Amino acid sequence: MQNRAGRGATTHTVWSMLLLTYHQTVNNVRKTHRNPVIALLLNIAQTLMMLAGFYVMMSVLNMKSGWLPGDFILYLLSGIFIFFTHVKAMGAVSGAMGPTSPMALHRPLNTLIVIAAAAISALYLQVLSLAVVLFMYHAIVTPVTIDNPVGAVAMLLLAWFTGVGVGMVFYALKVWFPNFSTMATNAYSRVNMIASGKMFLGNSLPAFALPLFLWNPLFHIIDQCRGFVFVNYVPRNSNWEYPLWVGVALLMIGFMGESYARRNASLSWGATR
């Protein structure tokens, strides 16, 4: 009887956490706009604006011909969506409610639920935006052909996972150094506009330039994604194992830092700010 009661209590706790995560995810999706459809359209508009900007820039610089392996728009989208998925997951997690925020003090809500909801909501918006944009491009412009869709989706999830890992590190720092964490988050996003390598292929980089990009997990993910998207491109200067292990390491560091910060957080910290 005691075992049954224990299992029932555990099941109820898990179900309550999942329900809270769902409601918090819905709340995060509606942060951009009260109407979730408008929030999705705003996310799509941001993607299309970046796509148009890169298309014009690379056309003016005459970077469209020669080494591009196939559909130029699909080439740009493969980099832009991976970049946005990574950066927005990082931003959502690092900007989640801290352990001393008023909502986080109401049980059974806790920081784990808040972080999970922030990460899931970012992934939800990006996957839905990707599906809508690709469908529109496929139906209106030209049929979309992806050589290995499973591998491409895996790279999208890996970009999200590493973004969550980076966001967890900044989230743990936010309790101690809120201003520095905000500045570091913005700087990381700006640096990755170039360091992610979404504007060029990894195989096209000269040997002296490779060390400038090989440190970045996002560079590896984007280059590997293009290997899965295009049948005639085989990445030689990147791999998917490196970002996976970097993401795991960052996630563990972030959770340890968040756990320590949560145990030592004080409501009086913000009294003098």
PDB file of C-alpha atoms in Angstrom:
ATOM      1  CA  MET A   1       0.000   0.000   0.000  1.00  0.00           C
ATOM      2  CA  GLN A   2       2.829   2.376   0.861  1.00  0.00           C
ATOM      3  CA  ASN A   3       4.539   1.663  -2.473  1.00  0.00           C
ATOM      4  CA  ARG A   4       1.313   2.406  -4.349  1.00  0.00           C
ATOM      5  CA  ALA A   5       0.849   5.629  -2.409  1.00  0.00           C
ATOM      6  CA  GLY A   6       4.448   6.634  -3.123  1.00  0.00           C
ATOM      7  CA  ARG A   7       4.065   5.943  -6.837  1.00  0.00           C
ATOM      8  CA  GLY A   8       0.809   7.884  -6.904  1.00  0.00           C
ATOM      9  CA  ALA A   9       2.410  10.883  -5.210  1.00  0.00           C
ATOM     10  CA  THR A  10       5.343  10.787  -7.637  1.00  0.00           C
ATOM     11  CA  THR A  11       3.006  10.588 -10.636  1.00  0.00           C
ATOM     12  CA  HIS A  12       0.975  13.523  -9.312  1.00  0.00           C
ATOM     13  CA  THR A  13       4.148  15.590  -8.774  1.00  0.00           C
ATOM     14  CA  VAL A  14       5.448  14.869 -12.276  1.00  0.00           C
ATOM     15  CA  TRP A  15       2.061  15.666 -13.816  1.00  0.00           C
ATOM     16  CA  SER A  16       1.871  18.943 -11.864  1.00  0.00           C
ATOM     17  CA  MET A  17       5.345  19.948 -13.070  1.00  0.00           C
ATOM     18  CA  LEU A  18       4.456  19.140 -16.686  1.00  0.00           C
ATOM     19  CA  LEU A  19       1.227  21.141 -16.414  1.00  0.00           C
ATOM     20  CA  LEU A  20       3.043  24.108 -14.902  1.00  0.00           C
ATOM     21  CA  THR A  21       5.704  23.899 -17.617  1.00  0.00           C
ATOM     22  CA  TYR A  22       2.980  23.933 -20.279  1.00  0.00           C
ATOM     23  CA  HIS A  23       1.253  27.010 -18.833  1.00  0.00           C
ATOM     24  CA  GLN A  24       4.554  28.822 -18.355  1.00  0.00           C
ATOM     25  CA  THR A  25       5.502  27.980 -21.959  1.00  0.00           C
ATOM     26  CA  VAL A  26       2.227  29.460 -23.214  1.00  0.00           C
ATOM     27  CA  ASN A  27       2.883  32.561 -21.125  1.00  0.00           C
ATOM     28  CA  ASN A  28       6.371  32.912 -22.627  1.00  0.00           C
ATOM     29  CA  VAL A  29       5.048  32.557 -26.178  1.00  0.00           C
ATOM     30  CA  ARG A  30       2.580  35.378 -25.481  1.00  0.00           C
ATOM     31  CA  LYS A  31       5.246  37.702 -24.087  1.00  0.00           C
ATOM     32  CA  THR A  32       5.952  39.053 -27.564  1.00  0.00           C
ATOM     33  CA  HIS A  33       2.258  39.666 -28.191  1.00  0.00           C
ATOM     34  CA  ARG A  34      -0.988  38.725 -26.467  1.00  0.00           C
ATOM     35  CA  ASN A  35      -2.094  36.966 -29.643  1.00  0.00           C
ATOM     36  CA  PRO A  36       0.168  33.922 -30.281  1.00  0.00           C
ATOM     37  CA  VAL A  37      -0.490  34.146 -34.038  1.00  0.00           C
ATOM     38  CA  ILE A  38       0.855  37.706 -34.087  1.00  0.00           C
ATOM     39  CA  ALA A  39       3.875  36.543 -32.058  1.00  0.00           C
ATOM     40  CA  LEU A  40       4.543  33.892 -34.698  1.00  0.00           C
ATOM     41  CA  LEU A  41       4.153  36.400 -37.547  1.00  0.00           C
ATOM     42  CA  LEU A  42       6.585  38.784 -35.842  1.00  0.00           C
ATOM     43  CA  ASN A  43       9.116  35.978 -35.549  1.00  0.00           C
ATOM     44  CA  ILE A  44       8.665  35.104 -39.240  1.00  0.00           C
ATOM     45  CA  ALA A  45       9.009  38.771 -40.214  1.00  0.00           C
ATOM     46  CA  GLN A  46      12.313  38.991 -38.344  1.00  0.00           C
ATOM     47  CA  THR A  47      13.606  35.956 -40.227  1.00  0.00           C
ATOM     48  CA  LEU A  48      12.490  37.339 -43.596  1.00  0.00           C
ATOM     49  CA  MET A  49      14.094  40.708 -42.866  1.00  0.00           C
ATOM     50  CA  MET A  50      17.436  39.075 -42.114  1.00  0.00           C
ATOM     51  CA  LEU A  51      17.056  36.886 -45.198  1.00  0.00           C
ATOM     52  CA  ALA A  52      16.433  39.950 -47.379  1.00  0.00           C
ATOM     53  CA  GLY A  53      19.376  41.778 -45.821  1.00  0.00           C
ATOM     54  CA  PHE A  54      21.834  38.960 -46.422  1.00  0.00           C
ATOM     55  CA  TYR A  55      20.476  38.344 -49.925  1.00  0.00           C
ATOM     56  CA  VAL A  56      21.043  41.978 -50.927  1.00  0.00           C
ATOM     57  CA  MET A  57      24.443  42.162 -49.249  1.00  0.00           C
ATOM     58  CA  MET A  58      25.768  38.957 -50.818  1.00  0.00           C
ATOM     59  CA  SER A  59      24.364  39.946 -54.199  1.00  0.00           C
ATOM     60  CA  VAL A  60      26.120  43.312 -54.064  1.00  0.00           C
ATOM     61  CA  LEU A  61      29.379  41.671 -52.957  1.00  0.00           C
ATOM     62  CA  ASN A  62      29.033  39.076 -55.746  1.00  0.00           C
ATOM     63  CA  MET A  63      29.125  36.155 -53.297  1.00  0.00           C
ATOM     64  CA  LYS A  64      26.257  34.209 -54.882  1.00  0.00           C
ATOM     65  CA  SER A  65      28.111  32.404 -57.626  1.00  0.00           C
ATOM     66  CA  GLY A  66      30.919  29.872 -57.761  1.00  0.00           C
ATOM     67  CA  TRP A  67      31.031  27.799 -54.636  1.00  0.00           C
ATOM     68  CA  LEU A  68      27.367  27.897 -53.535  1.00  0.00           C
ATOM     69  CA  PRO A  69      26.019  24.308 -53.630  1.00  0.00           C
ATOM     70  CA  GLY A  70      22.483  24.662 -54.930  1.00  0.00           C
ATOM     71  CA  ASP A  71      19.536  26.859 -53.978  1.00  0.00           C
ATOM     72  CA  PHE A  72      20.898  30.179 -52.698  1.00  0.00           C
ATOM     73  CA  ILE A  73      17.782  31.009 -50.610  1.00  0.00           C
ATOM     74  CA  LEU A  74      17.862  27.581 -48.972  1.00  0.00           C
ATOM     75  CA  TYR A  75      21.561  28.134 -48.294  1.00  0.00           C
ATOM     76  CA  LEU A  76      20.790  31.404 -46.491  1.00  0.00           C
ATOM     77  CA  LEU A  77      17.837  29.951 -44.598  1.00  0.00           C
ATOM     78  CA  SER A  78      19.923  27.028 -43.328  1.00  0.00           C
ATOM     79  CA  GLY A  79      22.283  29.486 -41.661  1.00  0.00           C
ATOM     80  CA  ILE A  80      19.690  32.011 -40.484  1.00  0.00           C
ATOM     81  CA  PHE A  81      17.358  29.511 -38.817  1.00  0.00           C
ATOM     82  CA  ILE A  82      20.193  27.712 -37.046  1.00  0.00           C
ATOM     83  CA  PHE A  83      21.537  31.071 -35.855  1.00  0.00           C
ATOM     84  CA  PHE A  84      18.145  32.297 -34.633  1.00  0.00           C
ATOM     85  CA  THR A  85      17.350  28.995 -32.909  1.00  0.00           C
ATOM     86  CA  HIS A  86      20.641  29.098 -31.009  1.00  0.00           C
ATOM     87  CA  VAL A  87      20.570  32.783 -30.087  1.00  0.00           C
ATOM     88  CA  LYS A  88      16.885  32.890 -29.122  1.00  0.00           C
ATOM     89  CA  ALA A  89      17.188  29.787 -26.948  1.00  0.00           C
ATOM     90  CA  MET A  90      20.157  31.413 -25.234  1.00  0.00           C
ATOM     91  CA  GLY A  91      18.287  34.688 -24.780  1.00  0.00           C
ATOM     92  CA  ALA A  92      15.115  33.009 -23.504  1.00  0.00           C
ATOM     93  CA  VAL A  93      16.950  30.922 -20.901  1.00  0.00           C
ATOM     94  CA  SER A  94      19.295  33.679 -19.732  1.00  0.00           C
ATOM     95  CA  GLY A  95      16.365  36.100 -19.466  1.00  0.00           C
ATOM     96  CA  ALA A  96      14.115  33.726 -17.520  1.00  0.00           C
ATOM     97  CA  MET A  97      12.858  34.673 -14.058  1.00  0.00           C
ATOM     98  CA  GLY A  98      15.488  34.393 -11.343  1.00  0.00           C
ATOM     99  CA  PRO A  99      15.138  32.639  -7.966  1.00  0.00           C
ATOM    100  CA  THR A 100      14.230  35.929  -6.228  1.00  0.00           C
ATOM    101  CA  SER A 101      11.581  37.069  -8.712  1.00  0.00           C
ATOM    102  CA  PRO A 102       8.041  37.331  -7.268  1.00  0.00           C
ATOM    103  CA  MET A 103       6.551  34.593  -9.470  1.00  0.00           C
ATOM    104  CA  ALA A 104       9.373  32.130  -8.752  1.00  0.00           C
ATOM    105  CA  LEU A 105       8.641  32.414  -5.013  1.00  0.00           C
ATOM    106  CA  HIS A 106       5.170  30.897  -5.460  1.00  0.00           C
ATOM    107  CA  ARG A 107       5.332  27.135  -5.083  1.00  0.00           C
ATOM    108  CA  PRO A 108       5.110  24.708  -6.803  1.00  0.00           C
ATOM    109  CA  LEU A 109       6.638  26.966  -9.484  1.00  0.00           C
ATOM    110  CA  ASN A 110      10.443  26.728  -9.418  1.00  0.00           C
ATOM    111  CA  THR A 111      13.428  27.772 -11.521  1.00  0.00           C
ATOM    112  CA  LEU A 112      13.631  24.390 -13.276  1.00  0.00           C
ATOM    113  CA  ILE A 113      10.090  24.832 -14.623  1.00  0.00           C
ATOM    114  CA  VAL A 114      10.819  28.443 -15.589  1.00  0.00           C
ATOM    115  CA  ILE A 115      13.998  27.467 -17.483  1.00  0.00           C
ATOM    116  CA  ALA A 116      12.340  24.499 -19.227  1.00  0.00           C
ATOM    117  CA  ALA A 117       9.374  26.650 -20.287  1.00  0.00           C
ATOM    118  CA  ALA A 118      11.664  29.382 -21.645  1.00  0.00           C
ATOM    119  CA  ALA A 119      13.673  26.858 -23.674  1.00  0.00           C
ATOM    120  CA  ILE A 120      10.609  25.043 -25.036  1.00  0.00           C
ATOM    121  CA  SER A 121       8.819  28.254 -26.006  1.00  0.00           C
ATOM    122  CA  ALA A 122      11.879  29.437 -27.964  1.00  0.00           C
ATOM    123  CA  LEU A 123      12.093  26.098 -29.790  1.00  0.00           C
ATOM    124  CA  TYR A 124       8.339  26.085 -30.473  1.00  0.00           C
ATOM    125  CA  LEU A 125       8.395  29.507 -32.143  1.00  0.00           C
ATOM    126  CA  GLN A 126      11.454  28.682 -34.243  1.00  0.00           C
ATOM    127  CA  VAL A 127      10.186  25.301 -35.454  1.00  0.00           C
ATOM    128  CA  LEU A 128       6.790  26.763 -36.327  1.00  0.00           C
ATOM    129  CA  SER A 129       8.430  29.700 -38.135  1.00  0.00           C
ATOM    130  CA  LEU A 130      10.710  27.320 -40.051  1.00  0.00           C
ATOM    131  CA  ALA A 131       7.747  25.201 -41.148  1.00  0.00           C
ATOM    132  CA  VAL A 132       5.761  28.232 -42.326  1.00  0.00           C
ATOM    133  CA  VAL A 133       8.666  29.856 -44.213  1.00  0.00           C
ATOM    134  CA  LEU A 134       9.730  26.624 -45.922  1.00  0.00           C
ATOM    135  CA  PHE A 135       6.133  25.845 -46.902  1.00  0.00           C
ATOM    136  CA  MET A 136       5.672  29.329 -48.363  1.00  0.00           C
ATOM    137  CA  TYR A 137       8.947  29.077 -50.296  1.00  0.00           C
ATOM    138  CA  HIS A 138       8.070  25.567 -51.501  1.00  0.00           C
ATOM    139  CA  ALA A 139       4.532  26.504 -52.571  1.00  0.00           C
ATOM    140  CA  ILE A 140       5.153  29.965 -54.046  1.00  0.00           C
ATOM    141  CA  VAL A 141       8.734  30.058 -55.352  1.00  0.00           C
ATOM    142  CA  THR A 142      10.277  26.650 -56.003  1.00  0.00           C
ATOM    143  CA  PRO A 143      10.083  23.101 -54.584  1.00  0.00           C
ATOM    144  CA  VAL A 144      12.380  22.590 -51.605  1.00  0.00           C
ATOM    145  CA  THR A 145      14.629  19.538 -51.707  1.00  0.00           C
ATOM    146  CA  ILE A 146      16.647  18.574 -48.623  1.00  0.00           C
ATOM    147  CA  ASP A 147      19.103  15.705 -48.998  1.00  0.00           C
ATOM    148  CA  ASN A 148      18.877  14.476 -45.387  1.00  0.00           C
ATOM    149  CA  PRO A 149      15.934  16.058 -43.524  1.00  0.00           C
ATOM    150  CA  VAL A 150      16.528  14.030 -40.352  1.00  0.00           C
ATOM    151  CA  GLY A 151      20.132  15.206 -40.106  1.00  0.00           C
ATOM    152  CA  ALA A 152      19.113  18.815 -40.778  1.00  0.00           C
ATOM    153  CA  VAL A 153      16.460  18.710 -38.024  1.00  0.00           C
ATOM    154  CA  ALA A 154      19.008  17.119 -35.679  1.00  0.00           C
ATOM    155  CA  MET A 155      21.329  20.085 -36.266  1.00  0.00           C
ATOM    156  CA  LEU A 156      18.455  22.484 -35.525  1.00  0.00           C
ATOM    157  CA  LEU A 157      17.872  20.705 -32.207  1.00  0.00           C
ATOM    158  CA  LEU A 158      21.597  20.710 -31.497  1.00  0.00           C
ATOM    159  CA  ALA A 159      21.695  24.483 -32.077  1.00  0.00           C
ATOM    160  CA  TRP A 160      18.810  24.829 -29.609  1.00  0.00           C
ATOM    161  CA  PHE A 161      20.529  22.555 -27.092  1.00  0.00           C
ATOM    162  CA  THR A 162      23.825  24.455 -27.181  1.00  0.00           C
ATOM    163  CA  GLY A 163      21.889  27.728 -26.951  1.00  0.00           C
ATOM    164  CA  VAL A 164      20.209  26.437 -23.791  1.00  0.00           C
ATOM    165  CA  GLY A 165      23.659  25.508 -22.419  1.00  0.00           C
ATOM    166  CA  VAL A 166      25.078  28.981 -23.074  1.00  0.00           C
ATOM    167  CA  GLY A 167      21.915  30.549 -21.665  1.00  0.00           C
ATOM    168  CA  MET A 168      22.218  28.492 -18.471  1.00  0.00           C
ATOM    169  CA  VAL A 169      25.719  29.864 -17.833  1.00  0.00           C
ATOM    170  CA  PHE A 170      24.496  33.437 -18.280  1.00  0.00           C
ATOM    171  CA  TYR A 171      21.410  32.653 -16.168  1.00  0.00           C
ATOM    172  CA  ALA A 172      23.608  31.453 -13.284  1.00  0.00           C
ATOM    173  CA  LEU A 173      25.756  34.592 -13.574  1.00  0.00           C
ATOM    174  CA  LYS A 174      22.689  36.862 -13.634  1.00  0.00           C
ATOM    175  CA  VAL A 175      22.030  36.345  -9.925  1.00  0.00           C
ATOM    176  CA  TRP A 176      25.490  37.634  -9.011  1.00  0.00           C
ATOM    177  CA  PHE A 177      26.252  40.016 -11.883  1.00  0.00           C
ATOM    178  CA  PRO A 178      22.964  41.049 -13.571  1.00  0.00           C
ATOM    179  CA  ASN A 179      24.410  43.918 -15.629  1.00  0.00           C
ATOM    180  CA  PHE A 180      27.409  41.906 -16.784  1.00  0.00           C
ATOM    181  CA  SER A 181      25.180  38.959 -17.727  1.00  0.00           C
ATOM    182  CA  THR A 182      22.969  41.204 -19.884  1.00  0.00           C
ATOM    183  CA  MET A 183      25.966  42.773 -21.624  1.00  0.00           C
ATOM    184  CA  ALA A 184      27.631  39.401 -22.163  1.00  0.00           C
ATOM    185  CA  THR A 185      24.420  37.973 -23.657  1.00  0.00           C
ATOM    186  CA  ASN A 186      24.152  40.857 -26.123  1.00  0.00           C
ATOM    187  CA  ALA A 187      27.862  40.671 -26.989  1.00  0.00           C
ATOM    188  CA  TYR A 188      27.619  36.915 -27.622  1.00  0.00           C
ATOM    189  CA  SER A 189      24.707  37.444 -30.013  1.00  0.00           C
ATOM    190  CA  ARG A 190      26.550  40.203 -31.895  1.00  0.00           C
ATOM    191  CA  VAL A 191      29.770  38.201 -32.191  1.00  0.00           C
ATOM    192  CA  ASN A 192      27.866  35.244 -33.624  1.00  0.00           C
ATOM    193  CA  MET A 193      26.520  37.398 -36.454  1.00  0.00           C
ATOM    194  CA  ILE A 194      29.974  36.861 -37.982  1.00  0.00           C
ATOM    195  CA  ALA A 195      31.606  34.049 -35.977  1.00  0.00           C
ATOM    196  CA  SER A 196      28.752  31.603 -36.688  1.00  0.00           C
ATOM    197  CA  GLY A 197      29.844  31.380 -40.320  1.00  0.00           C
ATOM    198  CA  LYS A 198      26.331  31.575 -41.697  1.00  0.00           C
ATOM    199  CA  MET A 199      27.502  33.750 -44.617  1.00  0.00           C
ATOM    200  CA  PHE A 200      30.081  31.304 -45.981  1.00  0.00           C
ATOM    201  CA  LEU A 201      30.953  27.621 -46.185  1.00  0.00           C
ATOM    202  CA  GLY A 202      33.428  26.023 -43.817  1.00  0.00           C
ATOM    203  CA  ASN A 203      35.235  24.328 -46.704  1.00  0.00           C
ATOM    204  CA  SER A 204      35.899  27.699 -48.334  1.00  0.00           C
ATOM    205  CA  LEU A 205      37.867  29.093 -45.377  1.00  0.00           C
ATOM    206  CA  PRO A 206      41.655  29.316 -45.777  1.00  0.00           C
ATOM    207  CA  ALA A 207      43.788  27.538 -43.185  1.00  0.00           C
ATOM    208  CA  PHE A 208      44.867  30.745 -41.434  1.00  0.00           C
ATOM    209  CA  ALA A 209      41.223  31.791 -40.851  1.00  0.00           C
ATOM    210  CA  LEU A 210      39.938  28.470 -39.462  1.00  0.00           C
ATOM    211  CA  PRO A 211      41.084  29.045 -35.827  1.00  0.00           C
ATOM    212  CA  LEU A 212      38.899  32.165 -35.742  1.00  0.00           C
ATOM    213  CA  PHE A 213      35.789  29.998 -36.187  1.00  0.00           C
ATOM    214  CA  LEU A 214      36.587  26.475 -34.967  1.00  0.00           C
ATOM    215  CA  TRP A 215      36.104  27.444 -31.304  1.00  0.00           C
ATOM    216  CA  ASN A 216      32.461  28.289 -31.975  1.00  0.00           C
ATOM    217  CA  PRO A 217      29.983  25.364 -31.677  1.00  0.00           C
ATOM    218  CA  LEU A 218      27.511  27.283 -33.847  1.00  0.00           C
ATOM    219  CA  PHE A 219      29.979  27.351 -36.745  1.00  0.00           C
ATOM    220  CA  HIS A 220      30.210  23.549 -36.633  1.00  0.00           C
ATOM    221  CA  ILE A 221      26.429  23.140 -36.447  1.00  0.00           C
ATOM    222  CA  ILE A 222      25.696  25.440 -39.388  1.00  0.00           C
ATOM    223  CA  ASP A 223      28.390  23.833 -41.538  1.00  0.00           C
ATOM    224  CA  GLN A 224      27.167  20.329 -40.688  1.00  0.00           C
ATOM    225  CA  CYS A 225      23.558  21.357 -41.360  1.00  0.00           C
ATOM    226  CA  ARG A 226      24.502  22.466 -44.861  1.00  0.00           C
ATOM    227  CA  GLY A 227      26.122  19.096 -45.378  1.00  0.00           C
ATOM    228  CA  PHE A 228      22.762  17.478 -44.602  1.00  0.00           C
ATOM    229  CA  VAL A 229      20.747  19.973 -46.652  1.00  0.00           C
ATOM    230  CA  PHE A 230      22.817  19.878 -49.866  1.00  0.00           C
ATOM    231  CA  VAL A 231      23.720  16.640 -51.586  1.00  0.00           C
ATOM    232  CA  ASN A 232      26.900  18.059 -53.157  1.00  0.00           C
ATOM    233  CA  TYR A 233      28.445  19.546 -50.027  1.00  0.00           C
ATOM    234  CA  VAL A 234      30.555  17.460 -47.612  1.00  0.00           C
ATOM    235  CA  PRO A 235      31.890  19.434 -44.594  1.00  0.00           C
ATOM    236  CA  ARG A 236      35.584  18.846 -43.981  1.00  0.00           C
ATOM    237  CA  ASN A 237      36.406  21.436 -41.331  1.00  0.00           C
ATOM    238  CA  SER A 238      33.616  20.771 -38.837  1.00  0.00           C
ATOM    239  CA  ASN A 239      31.876  18.001 -36.898  1.00  0.00           C
ATOM    240  CA  TRP A 240      28.715  17.661 -34.816  1.00  0.00           C
ATOM    241  CA  GLU A 241      30.353  15.895 -31.832  1.00  0.00           C
ATOM    242  CA  TYR A 242      32.187  19.025 -30.674  1.00  0.00           C
ATOM    243  CA  PRO A 243      29.074  21.208 -30.184  1.00  0.00           C
ATOM    244  CA  LEU A 244      27.255  18.299 -28.539  1.00  0.00           C
ATOM    245  CA  TRP A 245      29.895  17.905 -25.839  1.00  0.00           C
ATOM    246  CA  VAL A 246      30.286  21.654 -25.449  1.00  0.00           C
ATOM    247  CA  GLY A 247      26.529  21.912 -24.928  1.00  0.00           C
ATOM    248  CA  VAL A 248      26.573  19.138 -22.305  1.00  0.00           C
ATOM    249  CA  ALA A 249      29.485  20.784 -20.464  1.00  0.00           C
ATOM    250  CA  LEU A 250      27.865  24.232 -20.501  1.00  0.00           C
ATOM    251  CA  LEU A 251      24.550  22.796 -19.326  1.00  0.00           C
ATOM    252  CA  MET A 252      26.211  21.039 -16.378  1.00  0.00           C
ATOM    253  CA  ILE A 253      28.185  24.167 -15.440  1.00  0.00           C
ATOM    254  CA  GLY A 254      25.048  26.284 -15.729  1.00  0.00           C
ATOM    255  CA  PHE A 255      22.945  23.960 -13.557  1.00  0.00           C
ATOM    256  CA  MET A 256      25.647  23.781 -10.884  1.00  0.00           C
ATOM    257  CA  GLY A 257      25.961  27.575 -10.881  1.00  0.00           C
ATOM    258  CA  GLU A 258      22.186  28.033 -10.796  1.00  0.00           C
ATOM    259  CA  SER A 259      21.837  25.554  -7.930  1.00  0.00           C
ATOM    260  CA  TYR A 260      24.480  27.361  -5.878  1.00  0.00           C
ATOM    261  CA  ALA A 261      22.986  30.779  -6.664  1.00  0.00           C
ATOM    262  CA  ARG A 262      19.462  29.594  -5.790  1.00  0.00           C
ATOM    263  CA  ARG A 263      20.570  28.334  -2.384  1.00  0.00           C
ATOM    264  CA  ASN A 264      22.349  31.591  -1.605  1.00  0.00           C
ATOM    265  CA  ALA A 265      19.989  34.071  -3.275  1.00  0.00           C
ATOM    266  CA  SER A 266      18.534  36.781  -1.065  1.00  0.00           C
ATOM    267  CA  LEU A 267      15.545  39.043  -1.650  1.00  0.00           C
ATOM    268  CA  SER A 268      17.488  41.943  -0.096  1.00  0.00           C
ATOM    269  CA  TRP A 269      20.023  41.937  -2.973  1.00  0.00           C
ATOM    270  CA  GLY A 270      17.756  44.036  -5.133  1.00  0.00           C
ATOM    271  CA  ALA A 271      16.855  46.512  -2.376  1.00  0.00           C
ATOM    272  CA  THR A 272      19.732  48.876  -3.150  1.00  0.00           C
ATOM    273  CA  ARG A 273      19.563  48.536  -6.960  1.00  0.00           C
TER     274      ARG A 273
END
